[in-house]
Coordinates of C-alpha atoms and ligand atoms in Angstrom, one line a residue:
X1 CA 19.6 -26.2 -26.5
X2 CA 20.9 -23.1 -24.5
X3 CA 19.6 -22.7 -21.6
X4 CA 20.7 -19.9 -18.9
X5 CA 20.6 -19.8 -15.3
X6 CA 20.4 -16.4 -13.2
X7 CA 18.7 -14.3 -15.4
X8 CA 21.3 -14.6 -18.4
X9 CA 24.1 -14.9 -16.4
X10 CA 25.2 -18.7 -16.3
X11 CA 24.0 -19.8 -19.4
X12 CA 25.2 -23.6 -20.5
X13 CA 23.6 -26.4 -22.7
X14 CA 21.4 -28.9 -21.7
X15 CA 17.5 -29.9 -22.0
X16 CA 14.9 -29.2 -20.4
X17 CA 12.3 -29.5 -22.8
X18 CA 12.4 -31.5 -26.0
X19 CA 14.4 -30.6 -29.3
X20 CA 11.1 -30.6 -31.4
X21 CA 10.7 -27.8 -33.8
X22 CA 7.3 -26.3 -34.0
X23 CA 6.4 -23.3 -35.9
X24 CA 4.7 -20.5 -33.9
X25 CA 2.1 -20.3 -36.3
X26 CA -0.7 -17.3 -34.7
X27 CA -3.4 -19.6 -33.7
X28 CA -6.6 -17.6 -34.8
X29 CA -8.7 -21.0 -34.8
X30 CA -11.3 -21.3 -32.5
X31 CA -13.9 -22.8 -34.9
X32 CA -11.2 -25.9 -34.4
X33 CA -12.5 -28.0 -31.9
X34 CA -10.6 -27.2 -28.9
X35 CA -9.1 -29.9 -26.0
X36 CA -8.2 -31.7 -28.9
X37 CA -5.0 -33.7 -29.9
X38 CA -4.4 -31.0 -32.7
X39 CA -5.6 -28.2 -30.5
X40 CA -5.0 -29.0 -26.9
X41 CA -6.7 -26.7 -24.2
X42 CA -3.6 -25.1 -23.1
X43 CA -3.8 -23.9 -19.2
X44 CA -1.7 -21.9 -17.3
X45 CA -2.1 -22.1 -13.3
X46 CA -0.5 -19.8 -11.7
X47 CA 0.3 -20.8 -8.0
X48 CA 1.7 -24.1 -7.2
X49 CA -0.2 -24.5 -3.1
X50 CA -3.0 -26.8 -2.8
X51 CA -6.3 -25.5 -4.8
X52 CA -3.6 -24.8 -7.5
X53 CA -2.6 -28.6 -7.8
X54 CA -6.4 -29.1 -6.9
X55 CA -7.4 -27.3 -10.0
X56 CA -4.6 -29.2 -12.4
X57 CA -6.6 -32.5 -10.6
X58 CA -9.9 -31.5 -12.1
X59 CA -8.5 -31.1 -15.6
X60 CA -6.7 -33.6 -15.9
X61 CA -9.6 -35.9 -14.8
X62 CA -11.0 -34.9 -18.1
X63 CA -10.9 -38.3 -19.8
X64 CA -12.3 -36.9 -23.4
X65 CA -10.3 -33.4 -23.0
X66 CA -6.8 -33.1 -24.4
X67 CA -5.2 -30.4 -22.0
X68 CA -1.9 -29.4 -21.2
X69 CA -1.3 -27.6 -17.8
X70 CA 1.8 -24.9 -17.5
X71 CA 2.0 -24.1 -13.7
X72 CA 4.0 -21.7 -12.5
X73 CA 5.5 -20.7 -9.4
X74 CA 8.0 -17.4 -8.0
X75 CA 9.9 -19.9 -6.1
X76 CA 11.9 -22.7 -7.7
X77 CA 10.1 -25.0 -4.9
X78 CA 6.2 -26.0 -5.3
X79 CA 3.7 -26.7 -2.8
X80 CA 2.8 -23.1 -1.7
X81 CA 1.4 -22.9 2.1
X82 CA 2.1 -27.1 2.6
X83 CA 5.8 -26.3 2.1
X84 CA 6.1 -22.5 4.0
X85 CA 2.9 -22.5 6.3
X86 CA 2.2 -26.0 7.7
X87 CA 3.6 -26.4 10.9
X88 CA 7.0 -27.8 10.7
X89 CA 6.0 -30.6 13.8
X90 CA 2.8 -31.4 11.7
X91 CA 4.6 -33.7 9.1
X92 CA 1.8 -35.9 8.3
X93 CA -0.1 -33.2 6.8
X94 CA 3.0 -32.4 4.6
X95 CA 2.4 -36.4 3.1
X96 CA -0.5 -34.7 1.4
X97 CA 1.7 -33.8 -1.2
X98 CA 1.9 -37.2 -2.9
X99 CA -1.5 -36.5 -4.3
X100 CA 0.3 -33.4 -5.8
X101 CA 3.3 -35.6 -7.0
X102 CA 1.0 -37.8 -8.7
X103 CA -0.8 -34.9 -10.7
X104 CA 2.7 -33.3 -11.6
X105 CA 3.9 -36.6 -12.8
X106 CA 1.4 -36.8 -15.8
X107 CA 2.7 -35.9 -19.1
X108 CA 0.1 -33.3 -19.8
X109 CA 2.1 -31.2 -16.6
X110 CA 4.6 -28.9 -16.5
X111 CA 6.1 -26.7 -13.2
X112 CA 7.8 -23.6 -14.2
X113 CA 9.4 -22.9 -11.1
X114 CA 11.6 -19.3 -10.4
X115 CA 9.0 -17.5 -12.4
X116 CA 7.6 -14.5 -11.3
X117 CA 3.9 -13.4 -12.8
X118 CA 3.8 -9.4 -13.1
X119 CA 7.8 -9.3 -13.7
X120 CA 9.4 -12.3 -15.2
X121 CA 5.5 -13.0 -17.1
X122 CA 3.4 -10.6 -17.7
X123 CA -0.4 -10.7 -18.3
X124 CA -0.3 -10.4 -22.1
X125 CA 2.7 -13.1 -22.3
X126 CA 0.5 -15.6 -20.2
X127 CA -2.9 -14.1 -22.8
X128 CA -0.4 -14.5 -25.8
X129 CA 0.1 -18.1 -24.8
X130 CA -2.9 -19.7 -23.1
X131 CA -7.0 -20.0 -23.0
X132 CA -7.4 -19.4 -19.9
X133 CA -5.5 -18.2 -16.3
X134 CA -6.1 -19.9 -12.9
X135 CA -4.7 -18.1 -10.3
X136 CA -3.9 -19.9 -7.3
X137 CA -1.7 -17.2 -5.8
X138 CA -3.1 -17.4 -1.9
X139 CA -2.6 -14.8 0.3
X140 CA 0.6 -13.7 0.3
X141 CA 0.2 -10.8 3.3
X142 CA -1.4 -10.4 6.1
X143 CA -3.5 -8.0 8.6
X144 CA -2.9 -5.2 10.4
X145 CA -4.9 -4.4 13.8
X146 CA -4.3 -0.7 13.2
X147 CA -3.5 0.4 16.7
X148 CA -0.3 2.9 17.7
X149 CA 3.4 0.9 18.0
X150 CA 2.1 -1.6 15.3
X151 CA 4.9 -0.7 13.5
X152 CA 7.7 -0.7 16.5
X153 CA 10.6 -3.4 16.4
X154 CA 9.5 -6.4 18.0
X155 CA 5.9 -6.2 16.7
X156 CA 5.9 -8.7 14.1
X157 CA 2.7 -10.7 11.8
X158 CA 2.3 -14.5 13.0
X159 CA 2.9 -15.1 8.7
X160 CA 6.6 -13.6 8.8
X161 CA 7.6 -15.6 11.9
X162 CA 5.5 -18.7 10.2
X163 CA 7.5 -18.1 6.9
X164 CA 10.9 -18.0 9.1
X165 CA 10.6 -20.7 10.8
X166 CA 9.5 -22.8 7.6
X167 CA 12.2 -21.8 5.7
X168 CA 10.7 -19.1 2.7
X169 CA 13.5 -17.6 1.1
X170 CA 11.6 -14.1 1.6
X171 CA 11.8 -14.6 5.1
X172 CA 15.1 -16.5 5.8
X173 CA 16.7 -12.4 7.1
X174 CA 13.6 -11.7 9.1
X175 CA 15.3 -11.5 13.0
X176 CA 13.4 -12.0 15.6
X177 CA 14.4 -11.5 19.5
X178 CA 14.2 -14.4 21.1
X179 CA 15.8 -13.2 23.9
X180 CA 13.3 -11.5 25.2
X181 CA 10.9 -13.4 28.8
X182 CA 7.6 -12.7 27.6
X183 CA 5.8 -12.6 24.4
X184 CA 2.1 -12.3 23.3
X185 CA 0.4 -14.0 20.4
X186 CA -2.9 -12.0 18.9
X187 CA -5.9 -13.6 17.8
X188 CA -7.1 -17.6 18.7
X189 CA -7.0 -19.0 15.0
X190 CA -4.8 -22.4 14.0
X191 CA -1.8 -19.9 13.1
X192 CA -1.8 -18.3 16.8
X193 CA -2.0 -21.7 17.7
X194 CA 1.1 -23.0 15.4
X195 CA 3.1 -20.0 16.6
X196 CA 2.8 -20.3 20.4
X197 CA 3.8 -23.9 20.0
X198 CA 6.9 -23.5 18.2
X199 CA 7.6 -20.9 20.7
X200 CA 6.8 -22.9 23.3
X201 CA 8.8 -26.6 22.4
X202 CA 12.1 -27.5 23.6
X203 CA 15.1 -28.1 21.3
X204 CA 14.7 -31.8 21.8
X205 CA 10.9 -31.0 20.0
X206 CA 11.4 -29.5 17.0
X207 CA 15.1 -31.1 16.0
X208 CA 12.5 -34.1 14.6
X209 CA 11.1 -31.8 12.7
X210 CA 11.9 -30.1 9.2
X211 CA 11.8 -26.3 10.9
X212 CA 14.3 -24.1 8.9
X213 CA 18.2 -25.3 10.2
X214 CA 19.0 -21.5 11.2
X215 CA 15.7 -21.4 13.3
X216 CA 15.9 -24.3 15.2
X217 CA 19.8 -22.6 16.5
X218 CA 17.7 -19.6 17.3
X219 CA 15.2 -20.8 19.2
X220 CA 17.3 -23.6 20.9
X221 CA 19.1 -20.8 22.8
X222 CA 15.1 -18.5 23.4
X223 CA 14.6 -17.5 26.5
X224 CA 10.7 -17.0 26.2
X225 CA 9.1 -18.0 29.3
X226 CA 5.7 -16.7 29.4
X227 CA 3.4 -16.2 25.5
X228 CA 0.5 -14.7 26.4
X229 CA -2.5 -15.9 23.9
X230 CA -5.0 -12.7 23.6
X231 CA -8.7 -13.5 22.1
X232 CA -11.1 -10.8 21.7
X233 CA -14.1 -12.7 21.8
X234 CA -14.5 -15.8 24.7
X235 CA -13.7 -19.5 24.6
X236 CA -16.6 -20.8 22.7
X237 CA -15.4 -18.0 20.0
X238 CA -12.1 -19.5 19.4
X239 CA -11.0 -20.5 16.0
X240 CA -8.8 -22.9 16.9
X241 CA -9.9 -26.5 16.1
X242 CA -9.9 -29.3 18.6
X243 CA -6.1 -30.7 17.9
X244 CA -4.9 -27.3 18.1
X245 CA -5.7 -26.5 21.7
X246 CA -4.9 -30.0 22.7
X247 CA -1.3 -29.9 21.5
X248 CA -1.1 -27.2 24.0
X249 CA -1.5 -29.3 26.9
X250 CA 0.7 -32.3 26.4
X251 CA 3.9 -30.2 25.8
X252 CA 7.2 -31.1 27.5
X253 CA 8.1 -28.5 29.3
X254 CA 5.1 -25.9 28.5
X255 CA 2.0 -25.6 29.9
X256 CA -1.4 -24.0 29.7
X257 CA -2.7 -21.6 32.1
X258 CA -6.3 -20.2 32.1
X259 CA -8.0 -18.4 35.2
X260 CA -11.8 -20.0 35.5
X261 CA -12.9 -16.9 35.6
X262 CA -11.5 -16.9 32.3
X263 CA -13.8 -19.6 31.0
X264 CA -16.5 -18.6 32.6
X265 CA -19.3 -18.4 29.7
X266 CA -21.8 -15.4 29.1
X267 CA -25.1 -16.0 28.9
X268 CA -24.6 -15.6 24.8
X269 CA -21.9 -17.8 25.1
X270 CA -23.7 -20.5 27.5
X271 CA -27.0 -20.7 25.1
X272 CA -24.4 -21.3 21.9
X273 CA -22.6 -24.2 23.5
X274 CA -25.5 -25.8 24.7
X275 CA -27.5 -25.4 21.2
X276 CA -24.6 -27.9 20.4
X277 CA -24.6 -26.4 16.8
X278 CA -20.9 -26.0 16.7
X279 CA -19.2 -29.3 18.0
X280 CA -15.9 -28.2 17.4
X281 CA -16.7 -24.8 20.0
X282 CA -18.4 -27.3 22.3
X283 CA -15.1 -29.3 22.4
X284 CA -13.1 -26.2 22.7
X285 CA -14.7 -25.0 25.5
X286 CA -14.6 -28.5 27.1
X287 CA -10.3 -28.8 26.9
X288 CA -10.1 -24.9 28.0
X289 CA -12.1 -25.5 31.1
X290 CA -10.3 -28.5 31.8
X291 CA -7.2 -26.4 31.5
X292 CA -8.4 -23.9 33.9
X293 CA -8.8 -26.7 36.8
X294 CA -5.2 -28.0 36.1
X295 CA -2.4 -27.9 39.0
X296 CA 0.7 -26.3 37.9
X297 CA 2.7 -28.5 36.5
X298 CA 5.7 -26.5 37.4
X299 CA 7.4 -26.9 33.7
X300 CA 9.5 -23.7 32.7
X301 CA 7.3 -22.5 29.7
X302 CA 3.8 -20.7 30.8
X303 CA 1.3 -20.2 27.8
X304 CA -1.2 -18.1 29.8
X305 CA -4.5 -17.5 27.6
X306 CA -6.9 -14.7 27.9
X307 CA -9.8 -14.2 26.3
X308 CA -12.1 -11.0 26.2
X309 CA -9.6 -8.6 25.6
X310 CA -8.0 -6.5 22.5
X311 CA -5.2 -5.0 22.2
X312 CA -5.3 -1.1 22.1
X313 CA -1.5 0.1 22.0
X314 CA 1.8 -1.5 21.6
X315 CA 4.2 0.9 23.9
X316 CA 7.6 1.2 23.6
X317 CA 10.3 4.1 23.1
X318 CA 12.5 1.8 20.7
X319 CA 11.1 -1.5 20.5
X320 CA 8.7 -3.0 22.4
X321 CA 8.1 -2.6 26.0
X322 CA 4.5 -3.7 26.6
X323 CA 1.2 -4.0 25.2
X324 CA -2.3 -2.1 26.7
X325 CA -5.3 -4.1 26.4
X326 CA -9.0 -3.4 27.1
X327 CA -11.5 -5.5 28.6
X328 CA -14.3 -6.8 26.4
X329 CA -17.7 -7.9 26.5
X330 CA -19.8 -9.9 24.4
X331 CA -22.8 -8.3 22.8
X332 CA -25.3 -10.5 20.0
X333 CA -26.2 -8.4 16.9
X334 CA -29.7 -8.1 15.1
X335 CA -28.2 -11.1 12.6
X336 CA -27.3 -13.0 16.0
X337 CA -23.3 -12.8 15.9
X338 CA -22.1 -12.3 18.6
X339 CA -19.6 -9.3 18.7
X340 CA -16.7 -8.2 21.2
X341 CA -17.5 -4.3 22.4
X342 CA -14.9 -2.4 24.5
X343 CA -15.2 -1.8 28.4
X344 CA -13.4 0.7 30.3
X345 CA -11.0 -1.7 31.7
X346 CA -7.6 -1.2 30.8
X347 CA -4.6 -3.1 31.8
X348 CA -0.8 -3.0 30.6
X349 CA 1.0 -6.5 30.4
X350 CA 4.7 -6.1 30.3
X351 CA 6.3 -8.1 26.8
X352 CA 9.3 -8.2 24.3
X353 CA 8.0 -9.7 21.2
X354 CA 4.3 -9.3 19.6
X355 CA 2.9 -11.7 17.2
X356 CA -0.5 -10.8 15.5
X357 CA -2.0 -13.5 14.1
X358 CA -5.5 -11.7 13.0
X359 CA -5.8 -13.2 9.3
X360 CA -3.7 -13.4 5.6
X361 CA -4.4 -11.3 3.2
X362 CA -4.3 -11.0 -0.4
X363 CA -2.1 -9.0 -2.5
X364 CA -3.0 -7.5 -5.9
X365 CA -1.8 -8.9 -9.0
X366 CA -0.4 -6.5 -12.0
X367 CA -3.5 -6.4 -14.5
X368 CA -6.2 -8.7 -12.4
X369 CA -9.1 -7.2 -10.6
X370 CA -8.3 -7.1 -6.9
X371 CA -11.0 -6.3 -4.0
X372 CA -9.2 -4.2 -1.2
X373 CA -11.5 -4.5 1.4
X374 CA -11.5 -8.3 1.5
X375 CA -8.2 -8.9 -0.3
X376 CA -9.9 -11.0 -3.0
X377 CA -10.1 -11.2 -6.8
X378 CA -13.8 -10.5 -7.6
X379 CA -15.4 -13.6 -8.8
X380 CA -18.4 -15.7 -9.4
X381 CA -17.9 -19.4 -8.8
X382 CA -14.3 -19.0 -9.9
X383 CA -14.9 -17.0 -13.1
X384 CA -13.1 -13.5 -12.6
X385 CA -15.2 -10.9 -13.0
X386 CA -14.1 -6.7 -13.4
X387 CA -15.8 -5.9 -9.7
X388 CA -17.6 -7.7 -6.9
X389 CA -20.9 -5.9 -8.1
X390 CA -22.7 -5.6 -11.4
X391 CA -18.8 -6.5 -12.7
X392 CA -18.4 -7.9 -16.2
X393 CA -16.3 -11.2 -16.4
X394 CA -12.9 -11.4 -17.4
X395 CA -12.4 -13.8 -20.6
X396 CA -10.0 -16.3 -19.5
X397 CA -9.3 -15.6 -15.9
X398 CA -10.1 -17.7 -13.1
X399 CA -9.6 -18.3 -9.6
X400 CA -9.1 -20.5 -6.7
X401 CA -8.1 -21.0 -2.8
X402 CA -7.9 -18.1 -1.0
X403 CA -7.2 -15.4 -3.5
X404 CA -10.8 -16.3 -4.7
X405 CA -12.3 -16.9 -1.2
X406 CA -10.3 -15.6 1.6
X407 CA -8.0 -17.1 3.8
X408 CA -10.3 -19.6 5.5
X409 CA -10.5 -23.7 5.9
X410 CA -8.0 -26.4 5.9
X411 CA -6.2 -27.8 3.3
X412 CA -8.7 -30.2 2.2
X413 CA -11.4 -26.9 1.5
X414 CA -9.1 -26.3 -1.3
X415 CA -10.3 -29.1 -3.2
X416 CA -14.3 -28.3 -3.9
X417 CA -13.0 -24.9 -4.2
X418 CA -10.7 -25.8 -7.7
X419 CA -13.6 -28.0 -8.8
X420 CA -16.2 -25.6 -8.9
X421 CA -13.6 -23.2 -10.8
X422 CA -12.7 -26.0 -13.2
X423 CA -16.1 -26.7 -14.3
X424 CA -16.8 -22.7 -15.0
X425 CA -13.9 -22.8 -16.9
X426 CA -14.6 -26.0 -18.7
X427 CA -19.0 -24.8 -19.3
X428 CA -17.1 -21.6 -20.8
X429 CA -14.5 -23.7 -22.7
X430 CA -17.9 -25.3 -24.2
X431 CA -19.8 -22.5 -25.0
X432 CA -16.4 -20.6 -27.1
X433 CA -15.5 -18.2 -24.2
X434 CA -12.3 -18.7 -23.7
X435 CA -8.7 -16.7 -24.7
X436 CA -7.9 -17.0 -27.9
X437 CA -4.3 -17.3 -27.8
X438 CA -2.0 -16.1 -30.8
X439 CA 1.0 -19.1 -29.9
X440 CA -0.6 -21.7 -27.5
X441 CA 2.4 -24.0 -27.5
X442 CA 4.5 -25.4 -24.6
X443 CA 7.8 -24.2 -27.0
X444 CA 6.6 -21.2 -27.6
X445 CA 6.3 -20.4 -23.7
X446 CA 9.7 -21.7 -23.2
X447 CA 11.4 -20.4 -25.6
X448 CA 9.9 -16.8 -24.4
X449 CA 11.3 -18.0 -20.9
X450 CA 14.7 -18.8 -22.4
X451 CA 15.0 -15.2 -24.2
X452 CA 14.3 -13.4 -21.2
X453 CA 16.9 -15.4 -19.8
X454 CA 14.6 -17.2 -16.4
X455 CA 16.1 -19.7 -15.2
X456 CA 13.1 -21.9 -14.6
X457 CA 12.7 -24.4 -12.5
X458 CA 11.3 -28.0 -13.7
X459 CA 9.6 -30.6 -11.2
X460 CA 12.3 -33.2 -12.1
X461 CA 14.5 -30.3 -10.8
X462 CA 12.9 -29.9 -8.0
X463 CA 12.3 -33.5 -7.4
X464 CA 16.1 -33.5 -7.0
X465 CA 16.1 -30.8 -4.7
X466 CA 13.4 -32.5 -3.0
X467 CA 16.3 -35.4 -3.0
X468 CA 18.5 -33.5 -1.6
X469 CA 17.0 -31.7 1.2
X470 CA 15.8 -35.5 2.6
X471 CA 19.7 -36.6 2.5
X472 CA 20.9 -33.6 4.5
X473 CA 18.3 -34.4 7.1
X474 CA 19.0 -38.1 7.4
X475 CA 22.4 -37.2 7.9
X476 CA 21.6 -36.0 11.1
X477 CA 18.1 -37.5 12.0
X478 CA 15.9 -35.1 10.6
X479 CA 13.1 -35.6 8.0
X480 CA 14.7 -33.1 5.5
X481 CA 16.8 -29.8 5.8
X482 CA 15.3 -27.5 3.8
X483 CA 17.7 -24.9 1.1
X484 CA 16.2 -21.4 2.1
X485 CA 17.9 -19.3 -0.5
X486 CA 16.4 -19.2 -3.9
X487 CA 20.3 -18.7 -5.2
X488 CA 21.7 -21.9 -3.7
X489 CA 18.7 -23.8 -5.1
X490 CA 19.2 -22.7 -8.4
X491 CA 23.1 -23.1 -7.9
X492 CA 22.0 -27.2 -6.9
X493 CA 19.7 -27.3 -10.1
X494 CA 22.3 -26.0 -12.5
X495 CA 25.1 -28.2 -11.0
X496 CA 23.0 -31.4 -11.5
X497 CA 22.0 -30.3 -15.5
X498 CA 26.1 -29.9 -15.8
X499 CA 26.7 -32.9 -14.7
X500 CA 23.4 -34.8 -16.9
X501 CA 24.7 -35.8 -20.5
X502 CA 23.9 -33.5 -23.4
X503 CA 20.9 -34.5 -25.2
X504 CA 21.5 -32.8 -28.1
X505 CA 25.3 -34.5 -27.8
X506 CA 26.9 -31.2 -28.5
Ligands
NAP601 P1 -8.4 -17.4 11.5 O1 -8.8 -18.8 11.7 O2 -9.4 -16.6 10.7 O3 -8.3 -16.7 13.0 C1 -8.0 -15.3 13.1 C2 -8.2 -15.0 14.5 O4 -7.8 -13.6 14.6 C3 -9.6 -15.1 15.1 O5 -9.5 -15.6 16.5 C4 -10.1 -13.7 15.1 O6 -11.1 -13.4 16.1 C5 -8.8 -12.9 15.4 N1 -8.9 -11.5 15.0 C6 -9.2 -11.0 13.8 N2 -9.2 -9.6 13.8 C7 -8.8 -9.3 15.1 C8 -8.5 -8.1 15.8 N3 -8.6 -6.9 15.1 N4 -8.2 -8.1 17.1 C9 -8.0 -9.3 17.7 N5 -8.3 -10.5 17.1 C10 -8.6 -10.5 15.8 O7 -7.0 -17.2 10.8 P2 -5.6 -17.9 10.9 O8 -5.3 -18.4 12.2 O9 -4.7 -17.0 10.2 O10 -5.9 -19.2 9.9 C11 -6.2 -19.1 8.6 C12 -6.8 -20.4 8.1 O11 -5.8 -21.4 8.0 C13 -7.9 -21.0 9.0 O12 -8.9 -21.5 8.3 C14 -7.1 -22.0 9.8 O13 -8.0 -23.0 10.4 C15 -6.2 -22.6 8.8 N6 -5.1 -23.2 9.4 C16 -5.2 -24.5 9.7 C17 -4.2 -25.2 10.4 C18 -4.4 -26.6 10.8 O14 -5.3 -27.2 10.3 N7 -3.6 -27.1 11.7 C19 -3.0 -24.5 10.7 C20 -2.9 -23.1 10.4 C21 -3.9 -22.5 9.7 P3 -12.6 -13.3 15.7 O15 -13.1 -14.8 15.6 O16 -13.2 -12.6 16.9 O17 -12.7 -12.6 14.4

């Protein structure tokens, strides 16, 4: 079988699916009992992070159902946000992939890596082949605070630097100055948190880690010294979770530093806490006020947090220079939040680099109802539907993680998530509301892929990448050293398919 790599370019022989020869008969049979041997439930998923792998779970814990799940991904490599947004020093989150290894490895799965929905696959090829579409697509952008010199060199979103450092292919150019003394980090969520720490851990720190080759050279040679951490709302506000904050503390050769004025609660603030409805803020508050009675510790690194304040301007002629902040206060709304609102305090803190880290957002896909304002795709329990109000649904489209929810919750959220998609999916499987797909066939799909000439990626190919990456870190102590361009990975795939035996012994 012919298969090319780089889009027609390399093209050479060798298998990646089997040689079986099926007719692409136009499959107009929905009376036929469907999840069936003779008419499997055919599903594409279309993401490969966590609530995608989540959702392949669900189906395939369909004892009765016969179901066979296409899941595709634009990068060769799987694992969305565990693989380019966990914290590189946070490996033991990463094991959670096993549980995705273990899905991937059942026959009724296949990865389709390198394929790009919108360009390589459109909507109608995925309609034309399937009976229904999960999206798992995350959120692929993030927010803006919309204030002047946003834009300036040196103003950079938490996700890019997060992608960098983690080694997306997307990202691998990105330059960021570490050169500069001072930096500041916007926002008090678990990425603000992830980002002051790699900015704030010694060489000796991250080389046990599997942070991207090219930025642990950068940042071995940074000469950051002070990251301010800039919260609009107070302490017991933060969204940070417990571990988070905590990391901060036991650094090498960083340390936190928080005025007690600082962490001194409003009277909104005080009444939350000591409701003791939120542990995890109750907690918070407890390790920042700790913080804020600590003796210098005279280490080199100074993470100085600051809560109350927003930033209002980013000032610079060229690149940055320094960013204005106002004072906040706290005010409680009729629904009880409670709100920052601006003072007249103004103050200008001198800094190279800025990092917001205010949120993710979702991007629109070509032909799939999108919500701007939340960066969603309108749904009901999962089931896509043509608007977040009064919409109609959308046969066969469904969604799950943050696309369908917003970017909130840890990995684990993503799990209830997929169910609750999964079983819409599967009610409207049962009740004859799904696509009805002219050539639901695995061959039919690749064959497509093979015209177009995509050189797609398999699991046992990346497996073998997977292989590969873990033998270039043992050779120097690291877990793994991750490939970070998508044309050297797809170079590695195509030199281990040369160098398998023909199949077809031609
Ligand atoms: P997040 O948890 O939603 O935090 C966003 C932060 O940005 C909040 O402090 C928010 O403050 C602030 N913010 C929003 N708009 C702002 C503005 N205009 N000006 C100033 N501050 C603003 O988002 P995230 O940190 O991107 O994390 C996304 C999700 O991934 C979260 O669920 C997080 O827990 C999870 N995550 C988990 C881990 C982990 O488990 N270790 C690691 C990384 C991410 P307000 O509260 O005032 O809105």
């Amino acid at each position: 079988m012919l298969y090319c790599w780089g889009h027609s370019t390399r093209c050479y022989t060798a298998g990646h699916s089997t040689n079986r020869k099926i007719s692409l008969r136009k499959d107009k049979s929905m009376s036929l009992q469907l999840g069936t041997s003779t008419h499997p439930l055919r599903i594409a998923i279309i993401g490969s992070g966590p609530s995608g792998f989540y959702a392949a779970g669900r189906l395939q814990e369909q004892k009765t159902l016969v179901v066979e799940i296409d899941m595709f991904d634009r990068l060769p490599t799987p694992y969305g946000l565990v693989r380019g947004g966990v914290a590189p020093d946070h490996q033991k989150i990463k094991s959670v992939t096993k549980v995705y290894d273990k899905i991937a490895s059942k026959p009724n799965f296949r990865f389709y890596g390198n394929v790009e929905f919108g360009t390589d696959l459109t909507l109608e090829d995925f309609e034309r082949h399937y009976h229904a579409i999960i999206y798992a697509v995350g959120a692929q952008s993030d927010r803006q605070l919309g204030i002047p010199g946003e834009d300036l060199p040196g103003s950079h979103a938490a996700t890019e630097f997060v992608a960098w450092y983690n080694a997306h292919p997307d990202y691998r150019q990105f330059e960021f100055d570490l050169s500069q003394e001072k930096a500041v980090v916007i926002g008090l969520g678990n990425v603000a948190m992830d980002v002051v720490r790699i900015l704030a851990q010694t060489y000796d720190e991250l080389y046990p880690t599997d942070i991207a080759d090219y930025a642990l050279e950068e940042l071995k040679t940074s000469n950051i010294k002070e990251i301010y951490v800039l919260g609009r709302r107070g302490p017991a506000q933060s969204a940070f979770t417990n571990p988070e904050i905590k990391e901060l503390g036991e650094l090498h050769d960083a340390e936190v530093i928080v005025a007690p004025e600082e962490v001194a609660l409003d009277s909104y603030s005080q009444a939350f806490i000591e409701s003791g409805e939120d542990k995890v803020a109750v907690k918070n508050v407890e390790i920042l006020k700790a913080y804020s009675q600590r003796e210098s510790q005279g280490k080199t690194r100074k993470i100085i947090m600051r809560f109350l304040t927003s930033p209002v301007e980013i000032i610079g002629k060229d690149r940055v220079e320094a960013i204005r902040i106002v004072k906040n206060e706290l005010y409680q709304t009729e629904k009880g939040e409670i709100r920052p609102r601006e003072t007249d305090q103004y103050e200008t803190i001198p800094v190279g680099l800025v990092f917001r880290s205010v949120g993710y957002l979702g991007t629109p896909l070509p032909g799939v109802p999108f919500y701007e304002k939340w960066g969603t795709i309108p749904n009901e329990k999962g089931r896509i539907m043509t608007a977040i109000k009064d919409g109609q649904q959308v046969t066969g489209g469904y969604v799950v993680g943050w696309i369908k929810r917003g970017p909130s919750g840890v990995i684990g959220t993503n799990k209830p998530d997929s169910v609750e998609t999964v079983d819409m999916l599967l009610e409207d499987m049962t009740n004859g509301k799904l696509l009805d797909p002219a050539t639901p066939s695995r061959e039919a799909i690749e064959n497509l892929l093979n015209e177009r000439g995509i050189a797609y990626v398999t699991f046992e190919d990346w497996l073998k990448l997977d292989e590969l990456e873990q033998e270039r870190g043992a050779a120097v102590n690291r877990p793994r050293v991750k490939f970070s361009q998508v044309d050297e990975m797809l170079e590695v795939v195509s030199k281990v398919h040369q160098s398998l035996p023909d199949p077809a012994g031609d």
